[in-house]
Short mmCIF file of C-alpha atoms and ligand atoms in Angstrom, two decimals:
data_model
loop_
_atom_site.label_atom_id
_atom_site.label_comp_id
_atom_site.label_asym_id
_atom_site.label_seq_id
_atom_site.Cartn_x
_atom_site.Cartn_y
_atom_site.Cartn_z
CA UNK R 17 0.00 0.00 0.00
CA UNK R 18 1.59 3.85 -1.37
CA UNK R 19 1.04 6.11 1.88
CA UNK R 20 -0.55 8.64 0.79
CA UNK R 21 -0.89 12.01 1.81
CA UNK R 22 -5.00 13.36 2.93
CA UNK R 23 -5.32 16.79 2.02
CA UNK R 24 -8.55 18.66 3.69
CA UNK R 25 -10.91 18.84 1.23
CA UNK R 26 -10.55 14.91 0.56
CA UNK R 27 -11.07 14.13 3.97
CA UNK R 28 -14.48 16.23 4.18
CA UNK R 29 -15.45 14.48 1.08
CA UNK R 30 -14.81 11.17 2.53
CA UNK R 31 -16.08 11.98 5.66
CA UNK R 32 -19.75 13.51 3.90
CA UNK R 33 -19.76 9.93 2.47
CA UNK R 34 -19.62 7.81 5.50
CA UNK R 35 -21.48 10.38 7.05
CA UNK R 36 -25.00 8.35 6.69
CA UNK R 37 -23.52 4.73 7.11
CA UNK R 38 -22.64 2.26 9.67
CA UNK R 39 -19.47 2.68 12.08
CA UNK R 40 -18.37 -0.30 10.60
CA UNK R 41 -17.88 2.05 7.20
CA UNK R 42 -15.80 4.29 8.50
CA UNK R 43 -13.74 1.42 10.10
CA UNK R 44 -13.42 -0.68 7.04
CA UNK R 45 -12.38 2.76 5.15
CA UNK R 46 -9.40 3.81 7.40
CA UNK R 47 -8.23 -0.34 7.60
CA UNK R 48 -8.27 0.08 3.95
CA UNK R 49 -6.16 3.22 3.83
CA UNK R 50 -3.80 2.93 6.48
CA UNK R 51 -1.87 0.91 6.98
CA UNK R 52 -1.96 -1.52 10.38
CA UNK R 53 1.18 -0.02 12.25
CA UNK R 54 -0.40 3.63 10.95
CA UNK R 55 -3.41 3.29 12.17
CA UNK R 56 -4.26 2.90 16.40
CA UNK R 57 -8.02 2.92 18.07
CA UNK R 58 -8.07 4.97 21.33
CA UNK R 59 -9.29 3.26 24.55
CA UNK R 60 -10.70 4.14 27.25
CA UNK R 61 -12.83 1.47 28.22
CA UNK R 62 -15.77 3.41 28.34
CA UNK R 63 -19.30 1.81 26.39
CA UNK R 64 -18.36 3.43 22.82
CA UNK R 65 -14.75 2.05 23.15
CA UNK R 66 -15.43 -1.66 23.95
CA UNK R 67 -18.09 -1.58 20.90
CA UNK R 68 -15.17 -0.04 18.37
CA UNK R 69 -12.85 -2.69 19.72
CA UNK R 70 -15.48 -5.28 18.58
CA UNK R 71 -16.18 -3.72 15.60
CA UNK R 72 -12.44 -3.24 14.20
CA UNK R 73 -11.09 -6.64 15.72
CA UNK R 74 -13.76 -8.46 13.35
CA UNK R 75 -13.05 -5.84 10.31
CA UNK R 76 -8.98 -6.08 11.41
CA UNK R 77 -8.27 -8.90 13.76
CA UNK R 78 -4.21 -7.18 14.26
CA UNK R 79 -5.69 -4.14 15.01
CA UNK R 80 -3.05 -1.66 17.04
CA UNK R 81 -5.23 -0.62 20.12
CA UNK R 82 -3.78 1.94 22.78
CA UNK R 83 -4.89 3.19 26.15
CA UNK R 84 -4.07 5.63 28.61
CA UNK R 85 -3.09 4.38 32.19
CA UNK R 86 -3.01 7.54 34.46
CA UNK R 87 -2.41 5.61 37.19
CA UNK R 88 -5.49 6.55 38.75
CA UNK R 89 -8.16 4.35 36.68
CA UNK R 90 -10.47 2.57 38.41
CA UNK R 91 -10.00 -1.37 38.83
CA UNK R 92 -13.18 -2.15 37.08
CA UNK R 93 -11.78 -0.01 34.14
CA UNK R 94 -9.17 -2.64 34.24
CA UNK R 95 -11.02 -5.74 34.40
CA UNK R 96 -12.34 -4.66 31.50
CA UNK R 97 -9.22 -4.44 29.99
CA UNK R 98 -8.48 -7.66 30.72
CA UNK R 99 -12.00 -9.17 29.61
CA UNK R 100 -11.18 -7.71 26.32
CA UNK R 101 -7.62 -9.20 25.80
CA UNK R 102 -9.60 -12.80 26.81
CA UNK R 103 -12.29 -12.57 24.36
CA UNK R 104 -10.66 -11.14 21.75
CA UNK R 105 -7.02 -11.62 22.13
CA UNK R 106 -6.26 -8.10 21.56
CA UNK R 107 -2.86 -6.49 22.81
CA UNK R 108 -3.67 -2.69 23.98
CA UNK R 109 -0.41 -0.83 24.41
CA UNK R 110 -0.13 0.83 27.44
CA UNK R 111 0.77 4.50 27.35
CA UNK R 112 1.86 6.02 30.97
CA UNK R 113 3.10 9.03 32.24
CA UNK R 114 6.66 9.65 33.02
CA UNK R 115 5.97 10.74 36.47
CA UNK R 116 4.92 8.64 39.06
CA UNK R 117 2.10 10.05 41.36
CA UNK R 118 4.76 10.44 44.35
CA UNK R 119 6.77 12.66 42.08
CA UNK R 120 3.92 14.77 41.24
CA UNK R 121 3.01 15.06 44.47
CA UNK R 122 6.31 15.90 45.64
CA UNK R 123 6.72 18.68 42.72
CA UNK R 124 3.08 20.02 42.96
CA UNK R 125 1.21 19.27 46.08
CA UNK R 126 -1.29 16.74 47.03
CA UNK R 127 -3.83 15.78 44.95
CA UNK R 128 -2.98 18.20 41.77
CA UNK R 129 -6.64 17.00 40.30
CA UNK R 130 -8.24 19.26 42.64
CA UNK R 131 -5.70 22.23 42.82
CA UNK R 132 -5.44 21.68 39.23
CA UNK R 133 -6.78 19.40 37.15
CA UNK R 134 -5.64 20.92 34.01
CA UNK R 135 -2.00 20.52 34.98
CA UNK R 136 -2.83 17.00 36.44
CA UNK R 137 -4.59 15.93 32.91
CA UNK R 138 -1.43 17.86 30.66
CA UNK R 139 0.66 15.40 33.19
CA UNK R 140 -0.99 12.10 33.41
CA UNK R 141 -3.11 11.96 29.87
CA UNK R 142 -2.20 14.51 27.28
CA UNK R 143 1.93 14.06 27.23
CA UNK R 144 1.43 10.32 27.19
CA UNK R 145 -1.61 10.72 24.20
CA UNK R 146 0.88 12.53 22.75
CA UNK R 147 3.40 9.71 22.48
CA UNK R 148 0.68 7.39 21.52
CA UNK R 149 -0.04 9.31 18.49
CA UNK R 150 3.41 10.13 17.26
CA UNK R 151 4.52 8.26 14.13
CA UNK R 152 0.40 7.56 13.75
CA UNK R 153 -0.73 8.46 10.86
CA UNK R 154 -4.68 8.35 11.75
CA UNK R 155 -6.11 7.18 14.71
CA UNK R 156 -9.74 6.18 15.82
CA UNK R 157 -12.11 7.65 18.47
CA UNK R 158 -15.21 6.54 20.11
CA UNK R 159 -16.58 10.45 20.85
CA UNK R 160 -20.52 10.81 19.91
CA UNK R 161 -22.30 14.42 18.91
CA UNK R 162 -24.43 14.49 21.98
CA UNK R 163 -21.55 13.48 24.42
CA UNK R 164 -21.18 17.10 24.96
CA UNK R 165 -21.73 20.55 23.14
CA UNK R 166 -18.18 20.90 22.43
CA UNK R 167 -18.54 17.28 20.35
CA UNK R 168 -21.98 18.57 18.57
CA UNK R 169 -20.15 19.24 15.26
CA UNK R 170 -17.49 16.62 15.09
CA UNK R 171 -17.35 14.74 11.85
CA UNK R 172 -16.55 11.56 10.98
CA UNK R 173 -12.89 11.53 9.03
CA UNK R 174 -11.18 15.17 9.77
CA UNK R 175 -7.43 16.09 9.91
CA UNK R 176 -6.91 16.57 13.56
CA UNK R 177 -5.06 19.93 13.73
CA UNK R 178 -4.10 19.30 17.41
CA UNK R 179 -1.91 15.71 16.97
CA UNK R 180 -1.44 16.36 13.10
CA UNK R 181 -3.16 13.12 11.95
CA UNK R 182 -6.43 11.89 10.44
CA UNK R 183 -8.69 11.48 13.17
CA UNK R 184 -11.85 8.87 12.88
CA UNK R 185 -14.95 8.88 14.33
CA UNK R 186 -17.10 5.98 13.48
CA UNK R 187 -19.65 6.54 16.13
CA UNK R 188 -20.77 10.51 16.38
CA UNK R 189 -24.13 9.94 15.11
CA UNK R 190 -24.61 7.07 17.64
CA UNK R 191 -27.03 7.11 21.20
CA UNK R 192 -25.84 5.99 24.29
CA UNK R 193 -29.12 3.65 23.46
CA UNK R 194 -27.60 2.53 20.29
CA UNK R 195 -24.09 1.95 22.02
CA UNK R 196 -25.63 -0.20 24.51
CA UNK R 197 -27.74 -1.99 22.23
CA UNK R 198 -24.59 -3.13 20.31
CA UNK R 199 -22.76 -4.14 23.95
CA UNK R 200 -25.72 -6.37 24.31
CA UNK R 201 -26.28 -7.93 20.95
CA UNK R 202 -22.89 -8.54 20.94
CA UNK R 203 -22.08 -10.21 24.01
CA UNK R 204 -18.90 -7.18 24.86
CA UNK R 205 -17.17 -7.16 28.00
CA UNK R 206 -18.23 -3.82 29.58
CA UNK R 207 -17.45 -1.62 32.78
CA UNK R 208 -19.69 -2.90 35.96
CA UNK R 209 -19.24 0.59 37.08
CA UNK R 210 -22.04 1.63 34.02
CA UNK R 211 -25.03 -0.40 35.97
CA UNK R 212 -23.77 1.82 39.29
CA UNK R 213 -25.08 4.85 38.00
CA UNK R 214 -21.49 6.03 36.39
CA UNK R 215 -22.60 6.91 32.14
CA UNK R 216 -18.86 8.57 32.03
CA UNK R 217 -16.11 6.97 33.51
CA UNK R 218 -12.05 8.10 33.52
CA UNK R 219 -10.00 9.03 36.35
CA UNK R 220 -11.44 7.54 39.58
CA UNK R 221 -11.05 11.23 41.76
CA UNK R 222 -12.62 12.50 39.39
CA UNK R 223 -15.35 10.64 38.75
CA UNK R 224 -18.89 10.69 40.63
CA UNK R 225 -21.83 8.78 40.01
CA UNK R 226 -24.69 10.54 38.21
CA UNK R 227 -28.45 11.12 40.36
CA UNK R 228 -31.50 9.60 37.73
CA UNK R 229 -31.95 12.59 35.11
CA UNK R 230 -28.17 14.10 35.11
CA UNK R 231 -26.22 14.70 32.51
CA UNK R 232 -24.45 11.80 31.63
CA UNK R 233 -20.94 13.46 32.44
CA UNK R 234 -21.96 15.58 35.02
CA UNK R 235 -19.76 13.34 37.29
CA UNK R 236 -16.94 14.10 35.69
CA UNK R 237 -14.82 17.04 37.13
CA UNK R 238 -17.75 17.78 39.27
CA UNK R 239 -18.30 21.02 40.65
CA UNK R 240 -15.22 22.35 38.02
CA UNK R 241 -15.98 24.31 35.10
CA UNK R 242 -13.67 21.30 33.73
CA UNK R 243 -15.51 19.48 31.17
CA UNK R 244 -13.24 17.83 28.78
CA UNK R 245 -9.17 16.48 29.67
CA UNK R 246 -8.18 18.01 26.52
CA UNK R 247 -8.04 14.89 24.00
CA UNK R 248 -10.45 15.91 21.45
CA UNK R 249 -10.41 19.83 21.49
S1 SF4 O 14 -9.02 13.09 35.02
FE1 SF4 O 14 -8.46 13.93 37.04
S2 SF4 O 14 -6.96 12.51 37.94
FE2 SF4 O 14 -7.16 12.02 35.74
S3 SF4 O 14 -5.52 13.11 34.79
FE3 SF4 O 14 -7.31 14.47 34.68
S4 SF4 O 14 -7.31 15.75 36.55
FE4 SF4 O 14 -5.81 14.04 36.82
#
């Protein structure tokens, strides 16, 4: 396979194409177009991530698959980790930051997510995403349009001006409903924390469960104007 070289106005072409198909589309298009040590899904182990893993292992068994280990996940975020290298002998890479939470602590304070969480998040997920990404030439994400306002317009295939890379979304026009729906039909290995009232799962200090009616990510950063680590802005 040539590599070649996406300019803009291909990529919102491509993207207006898959824009009214299945995920599976847009997953089949960027495993035809990149190549396999190119191209890396982004995990977090969250409902819209285990469904893309069993999406793209069945489209591209040798899938690359990262994920971000903060140090501060939540053991059930882990099991389910490790459910997903059982079923589908998958081999996430593991991408951790330099500085272990003693050193931070030691250099910043105690607990820097709630003096400041975006220094904590630059720390623990954005330099390591960074690493992930470099030498990627596209790489996949499970973000939906009504996640969040600032995720309302994201398209499907777009050149991520942040990383410098193609960045795929197979799943913005997606519900929650239709993300769980998949889980189920499929049989995929999901976090236990979801049937404890937690929608939105990632660091566990900063992470509350939601009441009935909340926003689904209104336990994330709550009671910060914080919505977002920084990943897909
Ligand atoms: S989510 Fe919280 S604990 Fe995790 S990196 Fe960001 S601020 Fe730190």
């Amino acid at each position: 396979m040539s590599v070649k070289v996406w300019t803009e106005e291909e990529l919102n072409k491509v993207s207006a194409e898959l824009e009214g198909g299945e995920p599976q589309e847009a997953l089949k298009w960027a495993a035809d177009n990149f190549e396999r040590d190119d191209l890396s899904l982004a995990c977090s182990f969250g409902p819209e991530d285990v469904a893309l893993v069993d999406m793209l292992v069945k489209i591209k068994p040798d899938a690359r698959i990262f994920y971000l280990d903060t140090d501060l996940l939540f053991k059930e975020s882990l099991d389910v980790r490790d459910r997903l290298i059982e079923k589908y002998g998958i081999n996430p890479e593991r991408f951790a930051p330099e500085m272990t939470l003693a050193q931070m602590e030691q250099e910043y304070g105690p607990e820097l997510w709630k003096s400041a969480p975006d220094k904590c998040c630059g720390i623990r997920k954005m330099v390591p995403l960074g690493e992930a990404l470099s030498g990627l030439k596209a790489w996949v994400t499970g973000i939906r349009r009504d996640q969040a306002p600032t995720r309302a317009n994201a398209p499907v295939v777009s050149w991520d001006t942040k990383f410098n890379l193609v960045k795929i979304n197979p799943l913005v026009r997606w519900t929650s409903e239709d993300v769980c729906d998949y889980i189920k039909a499929n049989d995929i290995p999901y976090n236990v924390l979801h049937d404890r009232n937690y929608p939105s799962i990632g660091c566990e200090p900063c992470t509350n469960p939601v009441k009935p009616g909340e926003d689904p990510r209104a336990g994330r950063w709550a009671g910060k104007e914080k919505t977002e680590c920084g990943l897909h802005k």
